[in-house]
Amino acid sequence: MVDFNGIWVVDFGGQYNQLIARRVREANVYCEIVPWFKYADRLSGERPEGVIFTGGPASVYEAGAPMLPAAVFEAGVPVLGICYGAQLMAHALGGKVASPDYKEYGRVRLHADAVGDSLIFKGIPLGGEASGERGYCWMSHTDYVERPPEGFRVTSRTDNCPSASIEDAGRLLYGTQFHPEVHHTPFGQELLKNFLYEVCGCKGDWTMANFAKSKIGEIREALKGKKALCALSGGVDSSVAAVLTHKAIGDGLTCVFVDHGLLRKGEGDQVMEVYGKRFNMKIKRVDAQERFLGKLKGVDDPERKRKIIGEEFIRVFEEEARRLKDEEGGVDFLLQGTIYPDVVESGSGEAAVIKSHHNVGGLPDDMDLELLEPLRLLFKDEVRKVGEELGIAPELVWRQPFPGPGLAIRCLGEVTPEKLRIIRESDAILREEIDAYNEALFARTGKRDYGAAYGENAAERAVWQYFTVLPNIRSVGVMGDFRTYDYTVGIRAVTSVDGMTSDWARLPYETLERVSNRIVNEVDGVNRIVYDITSKPPSTIEWE
Ligand code: XMP
């Protein structure tokens, strides 16, 4: 069984809170994020294996700054405080935090000349000349601990910070002014692992193979004889959730695949082929293209389009759910692909962002379905790993993000079957040509250049998304002896790590040339191709 006790990442509103949690998970230790204002309360009833305090924007002397009573440090639970977390610990235990005028920001040389037998530095050779590139850390602070509390010692410093790391090994309390969680601290992950394994005594059994196995057992137990329903979109989260649940309860799970006619070429059939045939799951495909297109007729405002699609989706799903409920003699659970970033409560006091994706949560209460969210604890990269464990093909697990409203937001102006045909066909050509480029690259170098820019080989999978758009422009062209008045197709290909910012991908000219030639030759109604070379910001990834 997986150890779900794990570590608490106590969040003080720092920008790296989720990153710290992901690093802990990468070290095969389960952890959850706990907002700082709930920490003391939870600690009175539960006992984590250890806690990590994140950084945060406040200064301990500011009015209203997050604070913790000294008593929480007496529980015998190991603590690693990072940046603000370290300052807060020092302040609470009677040390002194200084607010100098200057900031220390970026990659800074670390003088680790007093680490001695410190457990968090165990096996990390940082001292002296031998440390070379590794002897740097990433700093981002104004305040620092000027005088550590009684019982603490300083283990490292930088030229501007007299206490880059402090500890009271007897009380299992550790603090670093630098950020071990970022890649710019080259020994950071080793230090975190030392804290987890050497100080907290974690076992390291949090693997996605263990997770899948134990989750399947748990669902099987909890849903004995009961039935579940799921809206399967073919996207990563809902697919992994469905396959996992199917392994637990087999035909007790019915999936509804609402084909709104706004998917890319071949995608609907692929969902049925892969999940219906290969995984042998019970899937009801609802062909609702006409219904969606009917509702979208004459609508060209992008927000209205999104709204109509979202509402219609719920309506179709609801009808199917009611019908299945009657046919199957009852359905008990609604399965959703909710993941951890959708539900995590942050330390800045903001409400958790709940996934609006498809809004299936909006089913009416009288349906009386209990929610089943088996991926609720997982980060996206963990969901992909579970998918791989369950045998879902890499091209599906590493699928590009695809917007819920589908091609409707890549079709500017009114959505018509004619325009959807052009987007679908041109998009398929773009995908074929990028695949061909990737395969040639792979043959030459052993690397491919596609897929999302996170997870394994992130740098090698640098292209985040590529697709074509129809900007609703027609212009004059010439084909043979005839003038044409046809559509322009836009190509969008971007690099990104999280979709929040992006740059345009430098696709090879030869590939762009082939794509352009093929689209104007093979797709009726197109006489001009443009390549979008704007970054985000100021642009967005999608056109809509
Ligand atoms: P933008 O266009 O805002 O897109 O730069 C950022 C990322 O989000 C995806 N996207 C969506 N995903 N439902 C989704 O599930 C949506 O309505 C939606 N709109 C944009 C987009 O593909 C890109 O990866």
PDB file of C-alpha atoms in Angstrom, residues 66-301:
ATOM      1  CA  PRO A  66       1.634  34.847   7.982  1.00  0.00           C
ATOM      2  CA  MET A  67       2.777  33.723  11.453  1.00  0.00           C
ATOM      3  CA  LEU A  68       2.899  30.474  13.388  1.00  0.00           C
ATOM      4  CA  PRO A  69       3.107  30.006  17.149  1.00  0.00           C
ATOM      5  CA  ALA A  70       6.387  28.616  18.531  1.00  0.00           C
ATOM      6  CA  ALA A  71       4.407  25.619  19.828  1.00  0.00           C
ATOM      7  CA  VAL A  72       4.078  24.096  16.358  1.00  0.00           C
ATOM      8  CA  PHE A  73       7.842  23.537  16.357  1.00  0.00           C
ATOM      9  CA  GLU A  74       7.598  21.435  19.495  1.00  0.00           C
ATOM     10  CA  ALA A  75       5.553  18.665  17.904  1.00  0.00           C
ATOM     11  CA  GLY A  76       8.707  16.747  16.964  1.00  0.00           C
ATOM     12  CA  VAL A  77       7.776  16.919  13.264  1.00  0.00           C
ATOM     13  CA  PRO A  78      10.822  17.632  11.049  1.00  0.00           C
ATOM     14  CA  VAL A  79      10.665  21.042   9.353  1.00  0.00           C
ATOM     15  CA  LEU A  80      12.496  22.415   6.348  1.00  0.00           C
ATOM     16  CA  GLY A  81      11.806  26.121   5.984  1.00  0.00           C
ATOM     17  CA  ILE A  82      12.604  27.696   2.628  1.00  0.00           C
ATOM     18  CA  CYS A  83      13.162  31.455   2.284  1.00  0.00           C
ATOM     19  CA  TYR A  84      10.184  33.083   4.063  1.00  0.00           C
ATOM     20  CA  GLY A  85       9.574  29.693   5.704  1.00  0.00           C
ATOM     21  CA  ALA A  86      13.063  29.774   7.220  1.00  0.00           C
ATOM     22  CA  GLN A  87      12.705  33.392   8.344  1.00  0.00           C
ATOM     23  CA  LEU A  88       9.365  32.680   9.952  1.00  0.00           C
ATOM     24  CA  MET A  89      10.757  29.689  11.831  1.00  0.00           C
ATOM     25  CA  ALA A  90      13.729  31.739  13.059  1.00  0.00           C
ATOM     26  CA  HIS A  91      11.482  34.632  14.086  1.00  0.00           C
ATOM     27  CA  ALA A  92       8.981  32.385  15.890  1.00  0.00           C
ATOM     28  CA  LEU A  93      11.757  30.687  17.862  1.00  0.00           C
ATOM     29  CA  GLY A  94      13.429  33.895  19.026  1.00  0.00           C
ATOM     30  CA  GLY A  95      15.994  34.543  16.282  1.00  0.00           C
ATOM     31  CA  LYS A  96      16.394  37.854  14.475  1.00  0.00           C
ATOM     32  CA  VAL A  97      15.406  38.552  10.873  1.00  0.00           C
ATOM     33  CA  ALA A  98      17.064  41.506   9.154  1.00  0.00           C
ATOM     34  CA  SER A  99      15.650  43.640   6.338  1.00  0.00           C
ATOM     35  CA  PRO A 100      18.663  45.071   4.506  1.00  0.00           C
ATOM     36  CA  ASP A 101      18.273  47.621   1.725  1.00  0.00           C
ATOM     37  CA  TYR A 102      19.566  45.437  -1.054  1.00  0.00           C
ATOM     38  CA  LYS A 103      18.136  42.332  -2.664  1.00  0.00           C
ATOM     39  CA  GLU A 104      19.990  39.139  -3.416  1.00  0.00           C
ATOM     40  CA  TYR A 105      18.539  37.710  -6.556  1.00  0.00           C
ATOM     41  CA  GLY A 106      19.644  34.970  -8.943  1.00  0.00           C
ATOM     42  CA  ARG A 107      22.464  32.471  -9.051  1.00  0.00           C
ATOM     43  CA  VAL A 108      24.798  33.078  -6.145  1.00  0.00           C
ATOM     44  CA  ARG A 109      27.983  31.357  -5.015  1.00  0.00           C
ATOM     45  CA  LEU A 110      27.412  29.301  -1.859  1.00  0.00           C
ATOM     46  CA  HIS A 111      30.094  28.976   0.802  1.00  0.00           C
ATOM     47  CA  ALA A 112      29.249  25.654   2.334  1.00  0.00           C
ATOM     48  CA  ASP A 113      32.230  25.574   4.670  1.00  0.00           C
ATOM     49  CA  ALA A 114      30.386  24.717   7.879  1.00  0.00           C
ATOM     50  CA  VAL A 115      28.094  21.882   6.833  1.00  0.00           C
ATOM     51  CA  GLY A 116      29.964  19.368   9.027  1.00  0.00           C
ATOM     52  CA  ASP A 117      27.742  16.356   9.553  1.00  0.00           C
ATOM     53  CA  SER A 118      24.560  18.141   8.473  1.00  0.00           C
ATOM     54  CA  LEU A 119      22.113  15.516   7.239  1.00  0.00           C
ATOM     55  CA  ILE A 120      20.600  17.718   4.543  1.00  0.00           C
ATOM     56  CA  PHE A 121      24.047  18.235   2.984  1.00  0.00           C
ATOM     57  CA  LYS A 122      24.994  14.557   3.294  1.00  0.00           C
ATOM     58  CA  GLY A 123      26.853  13.287   0.225  1.00  0.00           C
ATOM     59  CA  ILE A 124      26.765  16.702  -1.459  1.00  0.00           C
ATOM     60  CA  PRO A 125      30.356  17.823  -2.050  1.00  0.00           C
ATOM     61  CA  LEU A 126      30.079  21.589  -2.151  1.00  0.00           C
ATOM     62  CA  GLY A 127      33.051  22.867  -0.231  1.00  0.00           C
ATOM     63  CA  GLY A 128      36.197  24.397  -1.701  1.00  0.00           C
ATOM     64  CA  GLU A 129      37.411  24.495  -5.274  1.00  0.00           C
ATOM     65  CA  ALA A 130      36.124  20.996  -6.039  1.00  0.00           C
ATOM     66  CA  SER A 131      32.514  22.149  -6.007  1.00  0.00           C
ATOM     67  CA  GLY A 132      32.819  24.000  -9.323  1.00  0.00           C
ATOM     68  CA  GLU A 133      29.464  24.649 -11.016  1.00  0.00           C
ATOM     69  CA  ARG A 134      27.562  22.813  -8.318  1.00  0.00           C
ATOM     70  CA  GLY A 135      28.506  25.287  -5.620  1.00  0.00           C
ATOM     71  CA  TYR A 136      25.801  27.787  -6.563  1.00  0.00           C
ATOM     72  CA  CYS A 137      22.350  28.353  -5.208  1.00  0.00           C
ATOM     73  CA  TRP A 138      19.325  30.350  -6.331  1.00  0.00           C
ATOM     74  CA  MET A 139      18.414  33.298  -4.152  1.00  0.00           C
ATOM     75  CA  SER A 140      15.403  35.575  -4.295  1.00  0.00           C
ATOM     76  CA  HIS A 141      15.071  37.621  -1.117  1.00  0.00           C
ATOM     77  CA  THR A 142      15.475  40.878   0.732  1.00  0.00           C
ATOM     78  CA  ASP A 143      15.137  39.684   4.351  1.00  0.00           C
ATOM     79  CA  TYR A 144      17.428  37.079   5.849  1.00  0.00           C
ATOM     80  CA  VAL A 145      18.081  35.460   9.217  1.00  0.00           C
ATOM     81  CA  GLU A 146      20.638  37.682  10.905  1.00  0.00           C
ATOM     82  CA  ARG A 147      20.797  35.774  14.185  1.00  0.00           C
ATOM     83  CA  PRO A 148      19.476  32.198  14.268  1.00  0.00           C
ATOM     84  CA  PRO A 149      17.479  31.122  17.332  1.00  0.00           C
ATOM     85  CA  GLU A 150      19.220  29.456  20.225  1.00  0.00           C
ATOM     86  CA  GLY A 151      20.231  25.883  19.472  1.00  0.00           C
ATOM     87  CA  PHE A 152      20.646  26.591  15.732  1.00  0.00           C
ATOM     88  CA  ARG A 153      23.887  26.722  13.811  1.00  0.00           C
ATOM     89  CA  VAL A 154      24.736  28.208  10.430  1.00  0.00           C
ATOM     90  CA  THR A 155      25.826  25.606   7.876  1.00  0.00           C
ATOM     91  CA  SER A 156      26.397  27.786   4.794  1.00  0.00           C
ATOM     92  CA  ARG A 157      26.468  31.443   3.715  1.00  0.00           C
ATOM     93  CA  THR A 158      26.899  33.615   0.655  1.00  0.00           C
ATOM     94  CA  ASP A 159      28.808  36.885   0.289  1.00  0.00           C
ATOM     95  CA  ASN A 160      25.660  38.836   1.130  1.00  0.00           C
ATOM     96  CA  CYS A 161      23.744  36.439   3.326  1.00  0.00           C
ATOM     97  CA  PRO A 162      25.306  35.250   6.592  1.00  0.00           C
ATOM     98  CA  SER A 163      22.857  32.361   6.965  1.00  0.00           C
ATOM     99  CA  ALA A 164      22.156  30.670   3.633  1.00  0.00           C
ATOM    100  CA  SER A 165      21.275  27.573   5.648  1.00  0.00           C
ATOM    101  CA  ILE A 166      20.681  26.968   9.343  1.00  0.00           C
ATOM    102  CA  GLU A 167      19.729  23.974  11.427  1.00  0.00           C
ATOM    103  CA  ASP A 168      18.963  22.590  14.828  1.00  0.00           C
ATOM    104  CA  ALA A 169      19.497  18.911  14.129  1.00  0.00           C
ATOM    105  CA  GLY A 170      18.445  17.928  17.652  1.00  0.00           C
ATOM    106  CA  ARG A 171      14.974  19.381  17.094  1.00  0.00           C
ATOM    107  CA  LEU A 172      14.891  18.281  13.402  1.00  0.00           C
ATOM    108  CA  LEU A 173      14.541  21.899  12.260  1.00  0.00           C
ATOM    109  CA  TYR A 174      16.226  23.074   9.054  1.00  0.00           C
ATOM    110  CA  GLY A 175      16.090  26.258   7.042  1.00  0.00           C
ATOM    111  CA  THR A 176      17.522  27.457   3.740  1.00  0.00           C
ATOM    112  CA  GLN A 177      17.480  31.017   2.485  1.00  0.00           C
ATOM    113  CA  PHE A 178      18.064  29.710  -1.044  1.00  0.00           C
ATOM    114  CA  HIS A 179      15.537  27.784  -3.100  1.00  0.00           C
ATOM    115  CA  PRO A 180      16.476  24.102  -3.397  1.00  0.00           C
ATOM    116  CA  GLU A 181      13.379  23.410  -5.513  1.00  0.00           C
ATOM    117  CA  VAL A 182      14.482  25.356  -8.609  1.00  0.00           C
ATOM    118  CA  HIS A 183      16.793  23.879 -11.218  1.00  0.00           C
ATOM    119  CA  HIS A 184      19.218  26.785 -10.790  1.00  0.00           C
ATOM    120  CA  THR A 185      20.242  25.274  -7.454  1.00  0.00           C
ATOM    121  CA  PRO A 186      22.102  22.321  -8.962  1.00  0.00           C
ATOM    122  CA  PHE A 187      22.251  20.263  -5.745  1.00  0.00           C
ATOM    123  CA  GLY A 188      18.714  21.273  -4.695  1.00  0.00           C
ATOM    124  CA  GLN A 189      16.973  17.976  -5.389  1.00  0.00           C
ATOM    125  CA  GLU A 190      19.697  16.084  -3.502  1.00  0.00           C
ATOM    126  CA  LEU A 191      19.205  18.376  -0.527  1.00  0.00           C
ATOM    127  CA  LEU A 192      15.434  17.863  -0.613  1.00  0.00           C
ATOM    128  CA  LYS A 193      15.921  14.114  -0.855  1.00  0.00           C
ATOM    129  CA  ASN A 194      18.245  14.208   2.133  1.00  0.00           C
ATOM    130  CA  PHE A 195      15.600  16.018   4.112  1.00  0.00           C
ATOM    131  CA  LEU A 196      12.941  13.497   3.073  1.00  0.00           C
ATOM    132  CA  TYR A 197      14.958  10.325   3.513  1.00  0.00           C
ATOM    133  CA  GLU A 198      17.627  11.144   6.098  1.00  0.00           C
ATOM    134  CA  VAL A 199      15.698  13.519   8.345  1.00  0.00           C
ATOM    135  CA  CYS A 200      12.063  12.475   7.920  1.00  0.00           C
ATOM    136  CA  GLY A 201      12.719   8.788   7.261  1.00  0.00           C
ATOM    137  CA  CYS A 202      10.390   8.633   4.244  1.00  0.00           C
ATOM    138  CA  LYS A 203      10.212   5.311   2.436  1.00  0.00           C
ATOM    139  CA  GLY A 204      10.009   6.553  -1.143  1.00  0.00           C
ATOM    140  CA  ASP A 205       7.167   4.290  -2.244  1.00  0.00           C
ATOM    141  CA  TRP A 206       5.178   6.971  -4.048  1.00  0.00           C
ATOM    142  CA  THR A 207       5.427   5.700  -7.600  1.00  0.00           C
ATOM    143  CA  MET A 208       2.750   5.806 -10.228  1.00  0.00           C
ATOM    144  CA  ALA A 209       2.832   2.014 -10.504  1.00  0.00           C
ATOM    145  CA  ASN A 210       2.018   1.827  -6.784  1.00  0.00           C
ATOM    146  CA  PHE A 211      -0.556   4.567  -7.105  1.00  0.00           C
ATOM    147  CA  ALA A 212      -2.371   2.837  -9.963  1.00  0.00           C
ATOM    148  CA  LYS A 213      -2.373  -0.503  -8.185  1.00  0.00           C
ATOM    149  CA  SER A 214      -3.604   0.844  -4.910  1.00  0.00           C
ATOM    150  CA  LYS A 215      -6.182   3.172  -6.513  1.00  0.00           C
ATOM    151  CA  ILE A 216      -7.642   0.349  -8.583  1.00  0.00           C
ATOM    152  CA  GLY A 217      -8.004  -1.723  -5.405  1.00  0.00           C
ATOM    153  CA  GLU A 218      -9.568   1.182  -3.567  1.00  0.00           C
ATOM    154  CA  ILE A 219     -12.130   1.895  -6.313  1.00  0.00           C
ATOM    155  CA  ARG A 220     -12.962  -1.804  -6.628  1.00  0.00           C
ATOM    156  CA  GLU A 221     -13.652  -1.931  -2.904  1.00  0.00           C
ATOM    157  CA  ALA A 222     -15.597   1.335  -2.734  1.00  0.00           C
ATOM    158  CA  LEU A 223     -17.742   0.710  -5.809  1.00  0.00           C
ATOM    159  CA  LYS A 224     -18.570  -2.931  -5.234  1.00  0.00           C
ATOM    160  CA  GLY A 225     -21.756  -3.637  -7.198  1.00  0.00           C
ATOM    161  CA  LYS A 226     -22.213   0.064  -7.966  1.00  0.00           C
ATOM    162  CA  LYS A 227     -22.155   1.820 -11.318  1.00  0.00           C
ATOM    163  CA  ALA A 228     -20.275   4.839 -12.606  1.00  0.00           C
ATOM    164  CA  LEU A 229     -20.717   7.172 -15.530  1.00  0.00           C
ATOM    165  CA  CYS A 230     -18.058   9.252 -17.223  1.00  0.00           C
ATOM    166  CA  ALA A 231     -17.868  11.904 -19.918  1.00  0.00           C
ATOM    167  CA  LEU A 232     -14.924  10.726 -21.985  1.00  0.00           C
ATOM    168  CA  SER A 233     -13.451  13.411 -24.215  1.00  0.00           C
ATOM    169  CA  GLY A 234     -10.280  11.673 -25.341  1.00  0.00           C
ATOM    170  CA  GLY A 235      -8.218  14.210 -23.393  1.00  0.00           C
ATOM    171  CA  VAL A 236      -5.524  12.946 -21.047  1.00  0.00           C
ATOM    172  CA  ASP A 237      -7.274  13.417 -17.700  1.00  0.00           C
ATOM    173  CA  SER A 238     -10.649  11.907 -18.530  1.00  0.00           C
ATOM    174  CA  SER A 239      -9.029   9.033 -20.441  1.00  0.00           C
ATOM    175  CA  VAL A 240      -6.666   8.072 -17.626  1.00  0.00           C
ATOM    176  CA  ALA A 241      -9.460   8.363 -15.053  1.00  0.00           C
ATOM    177  CA  ALA A 242     -11.696   6.157 -17.200  1.00  0.00           C
ATOM    178  CA  VAL A 243      -9.089   3.454 -17.889  1.00  0.00           C
ATOM    179  CA  LEU A 244      -8.158   3.329 -14.206  1.00  0.00           C
ATOM    180  CA  THR A 245     -11.787   2.966 -13.147  1.00  0.00           C
ATOM    181  CA  HIS A 246     -12.451   0.437 -15.881  1.00  0.00           C
ATOM    182  CA  LYS A 247      -9.624  -1.716 -14.534  1.00  0.00           C
ATOM    183  CA  ALA A 248     -11.365  -1.613 -11.163  1.00  0.00           C
ATOM    184  CA  ILE A 249     -15.008  -2.186 -12.072  1.00  0.00           C
ATOM    185  CA  GLY A 250     -15.004  -3.229 -15.743  1.00  0.00           C
ATOM    186  CA  ASP A 251     -18.459  -2.850 -17.266  1.00  0.00           C
ATOM    187  CA  GLY A 252     -19.661  -1.144 -14.123  1.00  0.00           C
ATOM    188  CA  LEU A 253     -18.328   1.957 -15.859  1.00  0.00           C
ATOM    189  CA  THR A 254     -20.164   3.453 -18.814  1.00  0.00           C
ATOM    190  CA  CYS A 255     -18.467   6.224 -20.760  1.00  0.00           C
ATOM    191  CA  VAL A 256     -20.354   8.762 -22.789  1.00  0.00           C
ATOM    192  CA  PHE A 257     -18.406  10.284 -25.620  1.00  0.00           C
ATOM    193  CA  VAL A 258     -20.188  13.383 -26.853  1.00  0.00           C
ATOM    194  CA  ASP A 259     -18.959  13.986 -30.383  1.00  0.00           C
ATOM    195  CA  HIS A 260     -19.780  17.650 -30.882  1.00  0.00           C
ATOM    196  CA  GLY A 261     -18.297  17.633 -34.372  1.00  0.00           C
ATOM    197  CA  LEU A 262     -15.573  20.047 -33.340  1.00  0.00           C
ATOM    198  CA  LEU A 263     -12.771  17.507 -32.978  1.00  0.00           C
ATOM    199  CA  ARG A 264      -9.747  17.213 -35.203  1.00  0.00           C
ATOM    200  CA  LYS A 265      -9.738  14.818 -38.156  1.00  0.00           C
ATOM    201  CA  GLY A 266      -9.974  11.191 -37.079  1.00  0.00           C
ATOM    202  CA  GLU A 267     -10.088  11.943 -33.360  1.00  0.00           C
ATOM    203  CA  GLY A 268     -13.580  10.697 -32.665  1.00  0.00           C
ATOM    204  CA  ASP A 269     -12.876   7.375 -34.366  1.00  0.00           C
ATOM    205  CA  GLN A 270      -9.600   7.129 -32.498  1.00  0.00           C
ATOM    206  CA  VAL A 271     -11.354   7.459 -29.139  1.00  0.00           C
ATOM    207  CA  MET A 272     -13.710   4.619 -30.071  1.00  0.00           C
ATOM    208  CA  GLU A 273     -10.907   2.481 -31.489  1.00  0.00           C
ATOM    209  CA  VAL A 274      -8.547   2.894 -28.562  1.00  0.00           C
ATOM    210  CA  TYR A 275     -10.853   2.962 -25.569  1.00  0.00           C
ATOM    211  CA  GLY A 276     -13.805   1.064 -26.987  1.00  0.00           C
ATOM    212  CA  LYS A 277     -11.993  -1.698 -28.877  1.00  0.00           C
ATOM    213  CA  ARG A 278      -8.491  -1.981 -27.450  1.00  0.00           C
ATOM    214  CA  PHE A 279      -9.380  -1.315 -23.827  1.00  0.00           C
ATOM    215  CA  ASN A 280     -12.775  -2.914 -24.309  1.00  0.00           C
ATOM    216  CA  MET A 281     -14.585  -0.222 -22.368  1.00  0.00           C
ATOM    217  CA  LYS A 282     -18.322   0.348 -22.569  1.00  0.00           C
ATOM    218  CA  ILE A 283     -18.614   3.597 -24.520  1.00  0.00           C
ATOM    219  CA  LYS A 284     -21.694   5.264 -25.898  1.00  0.00           C
ATOM    220  CA  ARG A 285     -20.833   7.613 -28.739  1.00  0.00           C
ATOM    221  CA  VAL A 286     -23.354  10.380 -29.146  1.00  0.00           C
ATOM    222  CA  ASP A 287     -23.201  11.951 -32.583  1.00  0.00           C
ATOM    223  CA  ALA A 288     -24.335  15.434 -31.789  1.00  0.00           C
ATOM    224  CA  GLN A 289     -22.652  17.393 -34.600  1.00  0.00           C
ATOM    225  CA  GLU A 290     -25.880  18.617 -36.135  1.00  0.00           C
ATOM    226  CA  ARG A 291     -27.222  19.661 -32.785  1.00  0.00           C
ATOM    227  CA  PHE A 292     -24.135  21.723 -31.954  1.00  0.00           C
ATOM    228  CA  LEU A 293     -23.896  23.226 -35.429  1.00  0.00           C
ATOM    229  CA  GLY A 294     -27.566  24.125 -35.277  1.00  0.00           C
ATOM    230  CA  LYS A 295     -27.031  26.036 -32.050  1.00  0.00           C
ATOM    231  CA  LEU A 296     -23.932  27.760 -33.455  1.00  0.00           C
ATOM    232  CA  LYS A 297     -25.647  28.910 -36.650  1.00  0.00           C
ATOM    233  CA  GLY A 298     -25.225  32.624 -37.182  1.00  0.00           C
ATOM    234  CA  VAL A 299     -23.157  33.113 -34.011  1.00  0.00           C
ATOM    235  CA  ASP A 300     -19.787  34.786 -34.459  1.00  0.00           C
ATOM    236  CA  ASP A 301     -18.997  36.179 -31.008  1.00  0.00           C
TER     237      ASP A 301
END
